[in-house]
Every structure is written in structure tokens, then in C-alpha cells.
mmCIF file of C-alpha atoms and ligand atoms in Angstrom:
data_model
loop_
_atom_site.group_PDB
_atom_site.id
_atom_site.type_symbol
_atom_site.label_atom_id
_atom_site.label_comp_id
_atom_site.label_asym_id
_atom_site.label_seq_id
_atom_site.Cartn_x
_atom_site.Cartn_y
_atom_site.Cartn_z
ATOM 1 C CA UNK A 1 0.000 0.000 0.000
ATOM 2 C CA UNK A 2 1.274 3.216 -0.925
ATOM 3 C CA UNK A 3 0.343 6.328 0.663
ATOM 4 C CA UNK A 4 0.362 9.766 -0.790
ATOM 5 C CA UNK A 5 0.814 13.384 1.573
ATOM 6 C CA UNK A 6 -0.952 16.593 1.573
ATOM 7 C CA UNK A 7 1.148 18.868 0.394
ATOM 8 C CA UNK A 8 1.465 20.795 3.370
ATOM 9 C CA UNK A 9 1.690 17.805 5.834
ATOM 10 C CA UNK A 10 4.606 17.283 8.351
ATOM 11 C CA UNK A 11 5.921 13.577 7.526
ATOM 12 C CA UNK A 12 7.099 12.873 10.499
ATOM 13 C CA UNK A 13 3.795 13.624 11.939
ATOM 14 C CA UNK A 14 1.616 11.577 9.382
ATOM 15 C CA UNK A 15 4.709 8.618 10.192
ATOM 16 C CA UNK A 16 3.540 8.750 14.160
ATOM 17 C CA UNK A 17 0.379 8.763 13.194
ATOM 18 C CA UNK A 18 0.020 5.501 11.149
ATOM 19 C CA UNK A 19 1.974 3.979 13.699
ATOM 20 C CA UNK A 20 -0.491 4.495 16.109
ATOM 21 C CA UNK A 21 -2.833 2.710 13.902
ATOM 22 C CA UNK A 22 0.071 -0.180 13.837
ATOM 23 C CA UNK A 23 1.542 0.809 10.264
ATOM 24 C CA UNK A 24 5.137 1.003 9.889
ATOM 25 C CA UNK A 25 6.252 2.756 6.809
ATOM 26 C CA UNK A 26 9.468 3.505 4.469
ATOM 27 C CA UNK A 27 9.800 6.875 3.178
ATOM 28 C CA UNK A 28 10.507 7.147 -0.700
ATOM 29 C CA UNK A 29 11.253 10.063 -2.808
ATOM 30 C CA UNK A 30 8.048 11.419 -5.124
ATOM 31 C CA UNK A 31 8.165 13.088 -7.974
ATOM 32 C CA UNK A 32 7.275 16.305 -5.724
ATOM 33 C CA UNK A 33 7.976 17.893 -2.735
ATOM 34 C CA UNK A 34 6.818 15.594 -0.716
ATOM 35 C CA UNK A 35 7.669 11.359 0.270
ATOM 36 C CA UNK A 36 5.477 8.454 -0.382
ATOM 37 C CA UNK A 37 4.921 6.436 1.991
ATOM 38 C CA UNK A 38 5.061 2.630 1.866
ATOM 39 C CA UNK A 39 3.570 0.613 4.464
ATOM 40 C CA UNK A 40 5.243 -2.825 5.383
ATOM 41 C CA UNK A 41 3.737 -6.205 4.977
ATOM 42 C CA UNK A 42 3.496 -7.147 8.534
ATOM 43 C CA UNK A 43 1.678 -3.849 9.506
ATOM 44 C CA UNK A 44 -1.610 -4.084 11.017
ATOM 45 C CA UNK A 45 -4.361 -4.212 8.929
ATOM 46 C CA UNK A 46 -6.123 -0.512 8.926
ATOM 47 C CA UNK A 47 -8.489 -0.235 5.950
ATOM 48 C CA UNK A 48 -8.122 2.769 3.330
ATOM 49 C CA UNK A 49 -11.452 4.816 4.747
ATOM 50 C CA UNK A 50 -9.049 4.867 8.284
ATOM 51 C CA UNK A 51 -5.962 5.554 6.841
ATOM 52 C CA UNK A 52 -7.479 8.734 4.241
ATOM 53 C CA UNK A 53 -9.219 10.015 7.155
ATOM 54 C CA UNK A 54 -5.693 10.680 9.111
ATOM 55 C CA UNK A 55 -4.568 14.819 8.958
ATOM 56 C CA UNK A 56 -2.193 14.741 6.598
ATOM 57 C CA UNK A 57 -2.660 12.010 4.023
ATOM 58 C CA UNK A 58 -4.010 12.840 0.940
ATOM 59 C CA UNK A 59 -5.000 9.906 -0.493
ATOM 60 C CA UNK A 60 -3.955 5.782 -0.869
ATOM 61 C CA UNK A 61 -2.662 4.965 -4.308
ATOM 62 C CA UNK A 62 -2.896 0.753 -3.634
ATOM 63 C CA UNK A 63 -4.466 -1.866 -1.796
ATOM 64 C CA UNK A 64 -1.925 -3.892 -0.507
ATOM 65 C CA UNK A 65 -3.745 -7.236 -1.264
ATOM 66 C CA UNK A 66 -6.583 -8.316 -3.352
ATOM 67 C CA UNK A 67 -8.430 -10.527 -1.009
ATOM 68 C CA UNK A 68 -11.544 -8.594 -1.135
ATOM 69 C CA UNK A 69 -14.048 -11.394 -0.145
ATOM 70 C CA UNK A 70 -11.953 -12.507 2.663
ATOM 71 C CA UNK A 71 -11.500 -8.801 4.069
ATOM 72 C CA UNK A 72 -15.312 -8.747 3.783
ATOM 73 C CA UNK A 73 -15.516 -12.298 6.189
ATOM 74 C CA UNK A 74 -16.600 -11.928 9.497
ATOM 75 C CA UNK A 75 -14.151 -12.821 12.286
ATOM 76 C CA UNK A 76 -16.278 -15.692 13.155
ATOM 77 C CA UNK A 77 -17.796 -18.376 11.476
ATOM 78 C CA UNK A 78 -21.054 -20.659 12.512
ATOM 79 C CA UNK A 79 -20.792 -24.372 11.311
ATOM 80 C CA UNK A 80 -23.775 -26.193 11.793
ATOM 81 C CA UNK A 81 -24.358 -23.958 14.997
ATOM 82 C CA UNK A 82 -20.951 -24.361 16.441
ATOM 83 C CA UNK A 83 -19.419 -20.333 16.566
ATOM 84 C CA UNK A 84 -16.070 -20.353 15.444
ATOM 85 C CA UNK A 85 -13.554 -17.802 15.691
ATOM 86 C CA UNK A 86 -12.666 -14.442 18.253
ATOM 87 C CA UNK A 87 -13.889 -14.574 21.670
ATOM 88 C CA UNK A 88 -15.880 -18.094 20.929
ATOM 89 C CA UNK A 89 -14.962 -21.191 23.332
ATOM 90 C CA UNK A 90 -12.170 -23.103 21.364
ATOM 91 C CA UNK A 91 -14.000 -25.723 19.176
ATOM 92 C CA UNK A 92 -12.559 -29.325 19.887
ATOM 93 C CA UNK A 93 -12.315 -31.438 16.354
ATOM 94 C CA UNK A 94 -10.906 -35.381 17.158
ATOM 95 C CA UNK A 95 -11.464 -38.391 15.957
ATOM 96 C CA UNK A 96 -8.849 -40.683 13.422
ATOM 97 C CA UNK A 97 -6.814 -40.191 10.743
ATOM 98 C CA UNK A 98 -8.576 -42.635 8.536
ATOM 99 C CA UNK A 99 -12.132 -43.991 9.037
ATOM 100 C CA UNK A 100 -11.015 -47.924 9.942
ATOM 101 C CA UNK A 101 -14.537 -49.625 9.986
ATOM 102 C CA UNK A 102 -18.016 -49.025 10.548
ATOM 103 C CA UNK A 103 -18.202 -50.503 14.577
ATOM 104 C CA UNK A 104 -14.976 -48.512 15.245
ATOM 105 C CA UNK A 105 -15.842 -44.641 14.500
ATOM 106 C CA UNK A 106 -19.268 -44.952 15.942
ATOM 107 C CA UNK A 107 -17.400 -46.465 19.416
ATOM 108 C CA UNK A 108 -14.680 -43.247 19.026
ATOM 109 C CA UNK A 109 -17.695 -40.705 18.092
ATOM 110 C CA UNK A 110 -19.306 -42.083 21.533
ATOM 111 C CA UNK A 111 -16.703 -41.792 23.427
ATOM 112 C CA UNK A 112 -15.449 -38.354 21.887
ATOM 113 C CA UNK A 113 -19.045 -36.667 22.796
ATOM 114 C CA UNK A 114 -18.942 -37.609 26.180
ATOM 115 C CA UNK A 115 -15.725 -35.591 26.325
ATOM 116 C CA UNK A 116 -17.556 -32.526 25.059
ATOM 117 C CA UNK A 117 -15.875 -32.822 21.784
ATOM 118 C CA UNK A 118 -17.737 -30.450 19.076
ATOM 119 C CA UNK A 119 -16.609 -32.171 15.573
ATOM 120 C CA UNK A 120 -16.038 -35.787 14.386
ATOM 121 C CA UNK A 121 -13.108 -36.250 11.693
ATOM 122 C CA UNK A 122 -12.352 -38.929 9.953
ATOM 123 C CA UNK A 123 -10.446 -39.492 6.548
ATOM 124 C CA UNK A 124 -12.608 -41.110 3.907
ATOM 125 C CA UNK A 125 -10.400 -39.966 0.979
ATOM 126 C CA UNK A 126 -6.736 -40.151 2.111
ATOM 127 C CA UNK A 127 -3.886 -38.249 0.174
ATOM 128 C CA UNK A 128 -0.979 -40.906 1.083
ATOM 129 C CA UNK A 129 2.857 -40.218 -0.047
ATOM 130 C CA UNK A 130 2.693 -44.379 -1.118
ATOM 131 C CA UNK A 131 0.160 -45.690 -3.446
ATOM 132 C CA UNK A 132 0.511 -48.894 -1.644
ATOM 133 C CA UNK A 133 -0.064 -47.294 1.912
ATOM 134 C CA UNK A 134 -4.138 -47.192 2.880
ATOM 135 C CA UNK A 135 -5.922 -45.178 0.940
ATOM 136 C CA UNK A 136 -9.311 -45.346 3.061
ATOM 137 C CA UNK A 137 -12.530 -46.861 2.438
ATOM 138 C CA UNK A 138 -13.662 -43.732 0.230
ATOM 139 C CA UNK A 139 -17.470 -43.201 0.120
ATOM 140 C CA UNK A 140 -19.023 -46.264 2.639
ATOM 141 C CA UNK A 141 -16.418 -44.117 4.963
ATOM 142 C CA UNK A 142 -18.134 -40.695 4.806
ATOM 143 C CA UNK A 143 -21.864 -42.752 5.444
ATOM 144 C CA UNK A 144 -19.783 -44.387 8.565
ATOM 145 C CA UNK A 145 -18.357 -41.038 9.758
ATOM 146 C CA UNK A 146 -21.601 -38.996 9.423
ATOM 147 C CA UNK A 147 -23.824 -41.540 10.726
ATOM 148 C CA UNK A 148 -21.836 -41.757 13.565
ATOM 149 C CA UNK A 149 -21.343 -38.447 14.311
ATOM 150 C CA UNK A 150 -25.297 -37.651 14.038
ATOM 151 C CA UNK A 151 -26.113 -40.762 16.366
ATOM 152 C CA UNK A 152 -24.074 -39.010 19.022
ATOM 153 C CA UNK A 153 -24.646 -35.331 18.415
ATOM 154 C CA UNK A 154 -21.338 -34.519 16.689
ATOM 155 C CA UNK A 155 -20.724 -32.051 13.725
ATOM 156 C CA UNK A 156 -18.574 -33.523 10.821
ATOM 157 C CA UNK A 157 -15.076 -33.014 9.150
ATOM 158 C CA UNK A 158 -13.680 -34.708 6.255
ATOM 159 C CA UNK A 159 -11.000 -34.117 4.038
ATOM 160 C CA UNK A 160 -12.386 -33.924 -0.168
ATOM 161 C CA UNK A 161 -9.212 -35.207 -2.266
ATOM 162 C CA UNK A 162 -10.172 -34.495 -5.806
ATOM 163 C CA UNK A 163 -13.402 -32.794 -8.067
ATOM 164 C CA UNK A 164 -14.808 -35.753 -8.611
ATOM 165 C CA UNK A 165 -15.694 -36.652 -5.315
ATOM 166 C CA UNK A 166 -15.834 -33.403 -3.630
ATOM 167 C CA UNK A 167 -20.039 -33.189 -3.976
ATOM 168 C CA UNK A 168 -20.129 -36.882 -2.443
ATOM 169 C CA UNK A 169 -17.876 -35.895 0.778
ATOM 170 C CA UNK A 170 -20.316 -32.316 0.765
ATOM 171 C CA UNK A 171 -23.458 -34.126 1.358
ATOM 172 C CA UNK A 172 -21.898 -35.845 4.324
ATOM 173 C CA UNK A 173 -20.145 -32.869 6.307
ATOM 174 C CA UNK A 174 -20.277 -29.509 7.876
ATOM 175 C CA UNK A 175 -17.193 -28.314 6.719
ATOM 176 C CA UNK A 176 -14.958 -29.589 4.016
ATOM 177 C CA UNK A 177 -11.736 -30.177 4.606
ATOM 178 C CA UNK A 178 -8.791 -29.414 2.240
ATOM 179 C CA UNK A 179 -5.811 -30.751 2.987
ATOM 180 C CA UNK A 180 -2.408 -29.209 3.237
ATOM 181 C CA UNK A 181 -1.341 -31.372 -0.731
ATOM 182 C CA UNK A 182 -4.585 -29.686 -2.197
ATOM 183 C CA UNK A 183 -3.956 -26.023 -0.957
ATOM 184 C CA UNK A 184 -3.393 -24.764 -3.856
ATOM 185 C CA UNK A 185 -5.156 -27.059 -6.206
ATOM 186 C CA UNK A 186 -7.345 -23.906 -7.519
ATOM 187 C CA UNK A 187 -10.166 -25.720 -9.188
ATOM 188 C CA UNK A 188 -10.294 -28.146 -6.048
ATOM 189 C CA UNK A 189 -10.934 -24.972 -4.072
ATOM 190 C CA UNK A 190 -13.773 -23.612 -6.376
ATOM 191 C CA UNK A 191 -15.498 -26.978 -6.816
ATOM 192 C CA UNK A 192 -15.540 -27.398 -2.774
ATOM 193 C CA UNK A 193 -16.566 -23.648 -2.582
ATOM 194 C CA UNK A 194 -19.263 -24.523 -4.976
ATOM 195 C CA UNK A 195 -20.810 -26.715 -2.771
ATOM 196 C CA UNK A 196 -21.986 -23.584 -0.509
ATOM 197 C CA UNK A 197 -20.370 -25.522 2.328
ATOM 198 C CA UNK A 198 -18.127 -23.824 4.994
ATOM 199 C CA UNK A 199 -14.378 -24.957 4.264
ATOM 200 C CA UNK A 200 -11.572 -26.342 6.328
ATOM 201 C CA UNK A 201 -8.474 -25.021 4.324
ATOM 202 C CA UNK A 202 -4.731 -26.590 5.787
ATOM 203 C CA UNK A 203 -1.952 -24.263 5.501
ATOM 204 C CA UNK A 204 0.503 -25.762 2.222
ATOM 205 C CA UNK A 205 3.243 -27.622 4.039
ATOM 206 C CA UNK A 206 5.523 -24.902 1.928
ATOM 207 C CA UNK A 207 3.243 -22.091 1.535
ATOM 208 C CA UNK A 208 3.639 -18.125 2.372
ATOM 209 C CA UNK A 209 0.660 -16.797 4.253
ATOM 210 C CA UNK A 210 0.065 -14.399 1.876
ATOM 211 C CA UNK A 211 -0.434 -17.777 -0.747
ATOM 212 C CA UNK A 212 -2.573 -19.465 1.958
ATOM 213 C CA UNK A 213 -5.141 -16.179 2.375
ATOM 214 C CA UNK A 214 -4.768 -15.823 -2.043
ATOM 215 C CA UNK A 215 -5.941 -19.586 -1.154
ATOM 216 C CA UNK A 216 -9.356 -18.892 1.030
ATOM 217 C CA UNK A 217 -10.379 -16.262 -1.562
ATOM 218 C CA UNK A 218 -10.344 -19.013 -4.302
ATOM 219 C CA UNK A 219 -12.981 -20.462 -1.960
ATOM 220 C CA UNK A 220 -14.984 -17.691 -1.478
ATOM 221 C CA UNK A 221 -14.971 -16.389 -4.739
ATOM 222 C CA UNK A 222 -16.188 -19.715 -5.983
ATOM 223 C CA UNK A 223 -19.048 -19.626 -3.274
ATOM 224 C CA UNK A 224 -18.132 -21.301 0.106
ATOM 225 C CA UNK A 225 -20.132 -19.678 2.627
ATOM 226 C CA UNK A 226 -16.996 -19.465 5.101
ATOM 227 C CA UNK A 227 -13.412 -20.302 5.551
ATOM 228 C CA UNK A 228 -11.343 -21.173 8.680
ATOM 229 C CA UNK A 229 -7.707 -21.751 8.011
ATOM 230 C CA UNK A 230 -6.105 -24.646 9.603
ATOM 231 C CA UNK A 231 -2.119 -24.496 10.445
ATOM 232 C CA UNK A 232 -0.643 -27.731 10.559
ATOM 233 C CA UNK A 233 2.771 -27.303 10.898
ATOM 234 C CA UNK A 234 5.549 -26.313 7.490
ATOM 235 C CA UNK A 235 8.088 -28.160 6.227
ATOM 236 C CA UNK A 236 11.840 -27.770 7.578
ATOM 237 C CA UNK A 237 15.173 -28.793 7.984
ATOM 238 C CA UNK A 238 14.887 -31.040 11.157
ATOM 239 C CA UNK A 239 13.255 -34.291 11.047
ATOM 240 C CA UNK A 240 13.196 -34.416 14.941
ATOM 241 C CA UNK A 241 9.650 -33.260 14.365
ATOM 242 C CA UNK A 242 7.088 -34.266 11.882
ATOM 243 C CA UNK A 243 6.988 -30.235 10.858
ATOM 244 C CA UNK A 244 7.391 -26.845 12.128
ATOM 245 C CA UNK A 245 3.922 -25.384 13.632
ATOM 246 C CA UNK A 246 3.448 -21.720 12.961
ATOM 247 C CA UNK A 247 2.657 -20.099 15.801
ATOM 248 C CA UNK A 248 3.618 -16.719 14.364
ATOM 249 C CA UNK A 249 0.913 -17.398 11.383
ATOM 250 C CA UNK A 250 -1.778 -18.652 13.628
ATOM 251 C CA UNK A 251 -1.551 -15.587 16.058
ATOM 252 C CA UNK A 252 -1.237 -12.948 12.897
ATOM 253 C CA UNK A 253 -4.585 -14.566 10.915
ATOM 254 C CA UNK A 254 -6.416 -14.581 14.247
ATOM 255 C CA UNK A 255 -5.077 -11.402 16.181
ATOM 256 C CA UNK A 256 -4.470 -9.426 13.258
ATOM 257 C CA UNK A 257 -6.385 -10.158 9.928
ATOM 258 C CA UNK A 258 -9.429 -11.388 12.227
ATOM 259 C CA UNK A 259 -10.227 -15.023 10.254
ATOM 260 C CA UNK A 260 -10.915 -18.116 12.414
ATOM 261 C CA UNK A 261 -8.081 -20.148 12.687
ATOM 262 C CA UNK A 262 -7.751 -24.303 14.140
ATOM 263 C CA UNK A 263 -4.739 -25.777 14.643
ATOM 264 C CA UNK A 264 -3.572 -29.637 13.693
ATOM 265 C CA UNK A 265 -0.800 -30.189 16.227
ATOM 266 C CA UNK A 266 -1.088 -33.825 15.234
ATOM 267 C CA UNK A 267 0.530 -33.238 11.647
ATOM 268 C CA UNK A 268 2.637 -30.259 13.310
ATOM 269 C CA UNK A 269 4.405 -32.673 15.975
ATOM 270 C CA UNK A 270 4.018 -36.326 14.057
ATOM 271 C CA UNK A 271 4.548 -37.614 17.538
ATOM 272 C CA UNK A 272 2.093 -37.807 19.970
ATOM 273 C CA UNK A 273 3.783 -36.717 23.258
ATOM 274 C CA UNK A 274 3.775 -33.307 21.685
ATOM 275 C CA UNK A 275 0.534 -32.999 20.512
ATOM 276 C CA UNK A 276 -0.864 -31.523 24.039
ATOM 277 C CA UNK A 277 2.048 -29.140 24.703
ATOM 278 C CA UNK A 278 1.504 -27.793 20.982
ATOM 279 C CA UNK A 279 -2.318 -28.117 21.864
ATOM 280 C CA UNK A 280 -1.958 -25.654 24.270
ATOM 281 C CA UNK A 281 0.346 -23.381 22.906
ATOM 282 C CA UNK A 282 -2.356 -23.042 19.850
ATOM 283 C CA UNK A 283 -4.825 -21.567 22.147
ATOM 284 C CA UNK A 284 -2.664 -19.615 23.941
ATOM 285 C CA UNK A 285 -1.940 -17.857 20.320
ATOM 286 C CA UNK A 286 -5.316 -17.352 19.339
ATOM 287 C CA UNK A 287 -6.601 -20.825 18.193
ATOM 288 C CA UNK A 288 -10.044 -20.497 17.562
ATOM 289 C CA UNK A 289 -10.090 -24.717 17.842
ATOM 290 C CA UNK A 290 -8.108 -27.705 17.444
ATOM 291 C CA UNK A 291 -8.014 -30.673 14.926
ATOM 292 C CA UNK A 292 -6.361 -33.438 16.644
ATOM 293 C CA UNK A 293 -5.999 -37.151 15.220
ATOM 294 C CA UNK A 294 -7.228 -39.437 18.017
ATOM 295 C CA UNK A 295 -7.427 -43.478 18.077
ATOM 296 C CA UNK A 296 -8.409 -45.918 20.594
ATOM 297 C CA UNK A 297 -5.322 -48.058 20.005
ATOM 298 C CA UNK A 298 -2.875 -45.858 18.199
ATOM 299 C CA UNK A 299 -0.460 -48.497 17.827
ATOM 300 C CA UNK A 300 -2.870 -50.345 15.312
ATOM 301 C CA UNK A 301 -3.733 -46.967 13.159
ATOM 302 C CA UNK A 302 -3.904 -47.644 10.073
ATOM 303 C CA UNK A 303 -2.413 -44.201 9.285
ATOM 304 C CA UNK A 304 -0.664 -41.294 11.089
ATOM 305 C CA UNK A 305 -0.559 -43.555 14.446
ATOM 306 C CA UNK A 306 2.597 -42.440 16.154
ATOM 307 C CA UNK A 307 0.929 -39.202 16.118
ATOM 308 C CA UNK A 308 -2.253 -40.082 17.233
ATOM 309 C CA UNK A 309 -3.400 -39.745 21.303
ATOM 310 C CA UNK A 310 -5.973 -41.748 22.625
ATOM 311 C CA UNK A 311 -9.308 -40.966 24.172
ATOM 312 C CA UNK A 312 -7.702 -40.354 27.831
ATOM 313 C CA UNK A 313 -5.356 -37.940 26.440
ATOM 314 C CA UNK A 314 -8.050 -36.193 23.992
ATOM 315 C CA UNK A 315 -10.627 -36.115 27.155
ATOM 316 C CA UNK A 316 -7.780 -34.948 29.339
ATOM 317 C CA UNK A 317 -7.785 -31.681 26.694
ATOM 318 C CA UNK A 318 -11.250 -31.300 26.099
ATOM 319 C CA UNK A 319 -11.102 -31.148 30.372
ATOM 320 C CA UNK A 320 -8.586 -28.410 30.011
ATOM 321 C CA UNK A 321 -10.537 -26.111 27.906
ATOM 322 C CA UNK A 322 -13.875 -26.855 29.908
ATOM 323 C CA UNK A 323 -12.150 -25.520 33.355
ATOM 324 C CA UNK A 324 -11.677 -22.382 30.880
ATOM 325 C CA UNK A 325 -8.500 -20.130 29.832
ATOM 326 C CA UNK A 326 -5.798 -19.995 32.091
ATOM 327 C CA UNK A 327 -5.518 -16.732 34.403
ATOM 328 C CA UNK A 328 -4.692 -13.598 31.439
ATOM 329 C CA UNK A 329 -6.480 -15.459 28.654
ATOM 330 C CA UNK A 330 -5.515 -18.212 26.175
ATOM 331 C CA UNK A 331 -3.041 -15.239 24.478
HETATM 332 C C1 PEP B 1 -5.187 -35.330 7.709
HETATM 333 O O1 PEP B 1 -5.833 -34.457 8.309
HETATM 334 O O2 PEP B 1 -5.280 -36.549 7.972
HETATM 335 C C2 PEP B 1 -4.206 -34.924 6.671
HETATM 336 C C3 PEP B 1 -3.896 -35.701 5.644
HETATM 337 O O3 PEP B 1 -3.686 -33.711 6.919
HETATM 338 P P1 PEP B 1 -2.675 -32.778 6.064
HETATM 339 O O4 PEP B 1 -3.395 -32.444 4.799
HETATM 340 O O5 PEP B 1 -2.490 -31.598 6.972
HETATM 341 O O6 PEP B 1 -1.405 -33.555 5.852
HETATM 342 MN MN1 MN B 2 -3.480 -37.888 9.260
#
């Protein structure tokens, strides 16, 4: 965003005054007597009606972004009655990495909503790295996971893998999940937004935030009727863990851009004695929920077990946010 001076303004003066709005700028020559102003990327975000109306400024030359549906979101989201988003009780989301068998998600969806847990998930459609590895059952999956989740009172998340089955995992779910492999598959994005259904989009394991909001307007442009960003940890260097969570991201699209955010510390950590401390951490940044991969006997998963906790670690959480946020506030 570039910002243009009256011609009699002090810049120094207009400079303290953006940064009381939380805009940091550099100071370029114009072409007359006075600077422009360009704002920095990790400013807060002030929209052009507040900045014009400062003494001083004359007028703003460029939006810094073109996200406009997203900027028009509201800071919280309501799937299938559940609020999510600023100032709502962190949403709970468990349940395993792949739906295993009929009998076994309707025992975890039992036991999950007696832990006060808001949303089942399940994988139906699983992106694996191996063609050999389980792929899921695909669509008798999605009738196992939502029939479970409605016989106990449960909302329901699943991931849609491709176009052609994206209106088949729709009429299933609340919210449509797309995973971190598909973030930027664009007409994946429209074709779930088409379905009118709220959308669950994972962070890229490689992508800039800036990509991963370009990614949730995709989805709104094509017609979703909401979009809460999921981080799930990046790719680095270190293989101690699984991936790097963003805790910087998650507090910026929550504290600062104002979009619901849930955090997967499951994929973050890739080891399951982490996933609580992460857990924690999320909410403590401004996690509006948490997606967490949970098994009965996570040494027989048939995916993503060494990451997985089971139900007495997942109700020990779900305990944790019931007693409420810690003295100060989750942040
Ligand atoms: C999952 O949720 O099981 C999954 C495959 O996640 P991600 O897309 O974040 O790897
Ligand atoms: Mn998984």
C-alpha cells in the first residue's frame, strides 16, 4: 500500500500517526515535494477509509492485497451452529486419521461426545505419499463417519481429495476439509466452494501466508459460505519433528487479519507426546479450535498412528478447555 501526503503535511507527523494505527512505513522520494509512503507487509491491517481520514494524508494509491471477499468475512464463522472464531470457546475437532470400519468410529464418536468434543473427523479420501499405503474406504467411509457423528450429536469433518468426489464428501459434512497437498489445487478450491459448504483449508506444508489467504479467496470467490484456516505445521530442515507449527501465522490470521483459525498439532508434531504441549500453545496464540488425530489403540492406526493420542489424552484436553483459559487469557 502506498500512501500519498498533503502537500502541506509534516511527515514525520503523518509517520507517528500511522503507527499508532500499527503501520510502519518507508519513506521514498516522489516526484514532488513531498515522500510516499510505503507501508510494510506485517503492519496491522487498517483499511483505506481509516488511513485517508488521518490529517495529513491525501489519499492511498494501492491496496496492498486483493483478497476482497476474505477482508469482507466476518471474524467468526457458525458451522452447523458451532461459533467459530474471536472470543468463541475453542472448538474441539478429534477423531482418526482414517475412518477404519463401521463398529470402530461410531465407538470413538461415543466416546469423543462424552468428552464434550464439538466435531467428528475422519479421513474417507486419504492423500498418502505411497500408493501402496491405505488409501481409506472412500465413500461407505463418509456414510460411517456422518452416521456416527449424528447418532451421538457430533458435527462432521472430512477431508475432499479431488473434483470428482468433492459433492459426495459435501453431502456428508459440515465443513470440508482441504488438505495441506490440495492447498493450492485452484479448481479443487472452487469446486468445494461450490458446494456452498463452509471450508476447512490446511496451511501448504511450503506455503507463504500471503499464498494461503490468495488460497481462502479461491474459496470464497467460488461460493463457500466461510473459511477457517487450519495451520498444521511447514516443512523444515529437522526431522526431529514431523513439521514446524506456525505459531507466528496462527496468532497474525487470528489477532491481526481477524479469520478463524484451528490448529492440527497432530501433523505439526508427528509424535504424539507433543501434541498436548503444541495443543496448548495453539490456544494460547489465538486458536479459535483444534483438529487433533485421536485413536483408541494408536499403535494399530492404520495411518498417522505415532501421532495419534488416545481418548484419555483427547478427554484430558477437552477437560482443560472446559475448566476455561488460564488466568490472562488463552493469548
Ligand atoms: C489429515 O488431516 O489426515 C491430513 C492428511 O492432513 P494434512 O493435509 O495436513 O497432511
Ligand atoms: Mn493424518
Amino acid at each position: 500500500m502506498i500512501i500519498r501526503l498533503q502537500p502541506d503535511a509534516d511527515p514525520a507527523a503523518v509517520s507517528g500517526r500511522l503507527a499508532a494505527l500499527g503501520l510502519w512505513v518507508d519513506r521514498f522520494e516522489g516526484e514532488g515535494r513531498q515522500p510516499l509512503f510505503v507501508v510494510h507487509p506485517w503492519s496491522a491491517e487498517a483499511s483505506r477509509e481509516q488511513i485517508e481520514a488521518l490529517d495529513g494524508v491525501a489519499e492511498v494509491l494501492a491496496r496492498q492485497h486483493g483478497r476482497p471477499r476474505l477482508d469482507a468475512a466476518p471474524p467468526v464463522i457458525d458451522v452447523a451452529g458451532i461459533p467459530i472464531g474471536a472470543g468463541q470457546r475453542p472448538v474441539l475437532m478429534a477423531g482418526p486419521c482414517s475412518v477404519e470400519s463401521e463398529a470402530q468410529i461410531d465407538a470413538i464418536a461415543r466416546q469423543l461426545a462424552r468428552s464434550g468434543v464439538q466435531f467428528l473427523r475422519g479421513g474417507a479420501f486419504k492423500p498418502r505419499t505411497s500408493p501402496y499405503a491405505f488409501r481409506g474406504h472412500g465413500e461407505p467411509a463418509l456414510g460411517w463417519l456422518s452416521d456416527a457423528a449424528r447418532a451421538h450429536g457430533l458435527r462432521v469433518v472430512s477431508e475432499a481429495l479431488g473434483e470428482a468426489t468433492v459433492e459426495r464428501v459435501a453431502a456428508h459434512v459440515d465443513l470440508i476439509q482441504i488438505g495441506s497437498r490440495n492447498m493450492q489445487n485452484f479448481p479443487l478450491l472452487r469446486a468445494a466452494g461450490a458446494t456452498g459448504k463452509p471450508i476447512l483449508l490446511k496451511r501448504g506444508m511450503a506455503a507463504t501466508i500471503d499464498e494461503w489467504l490468495l488460497a481462502a479467496e479461491h474459496c470464497l470467490d467460488g461460493g463457500a459460505s466461510g473459511v477457517i484456516f487450519c495451520e498444521r505445521g511447514i516443512r523444515s530442515f529437522d526431522p526431529n519433528t514431523r513439521n514446524v507449527l506456525d505459531l507466528g501465522a496462527v496468532a497474525l490470521i487470528s489477532g491481526v487479519h481477524r479469520h478463524p483459525v484451528v490448529v492440527d498439532p497432530s501433523h505439526a508434531a508427528g509424535r504424539r507426546d507433543l501434541v498436548l504441549p503444541l495443543a496448548r500453545a495453539a490456544l494460547a496464540a489465538g486458536a479459535g479450535g483444534l483438529l487433533v488425530e485421536t485413536h483408541p489403540d494408536p499403535g494399530r492406526a492404520l495411518s498417522d498412528g505415532p501421532q495419534a493420542v488416545d481418548l484419555a489424552a483427547l478427554a484430558q484436553l477437552a477437560a482443560e478447555i472446559d475448566a476455561g483459559a488460564p488466568a490472562g487469557g488463552w493469548r
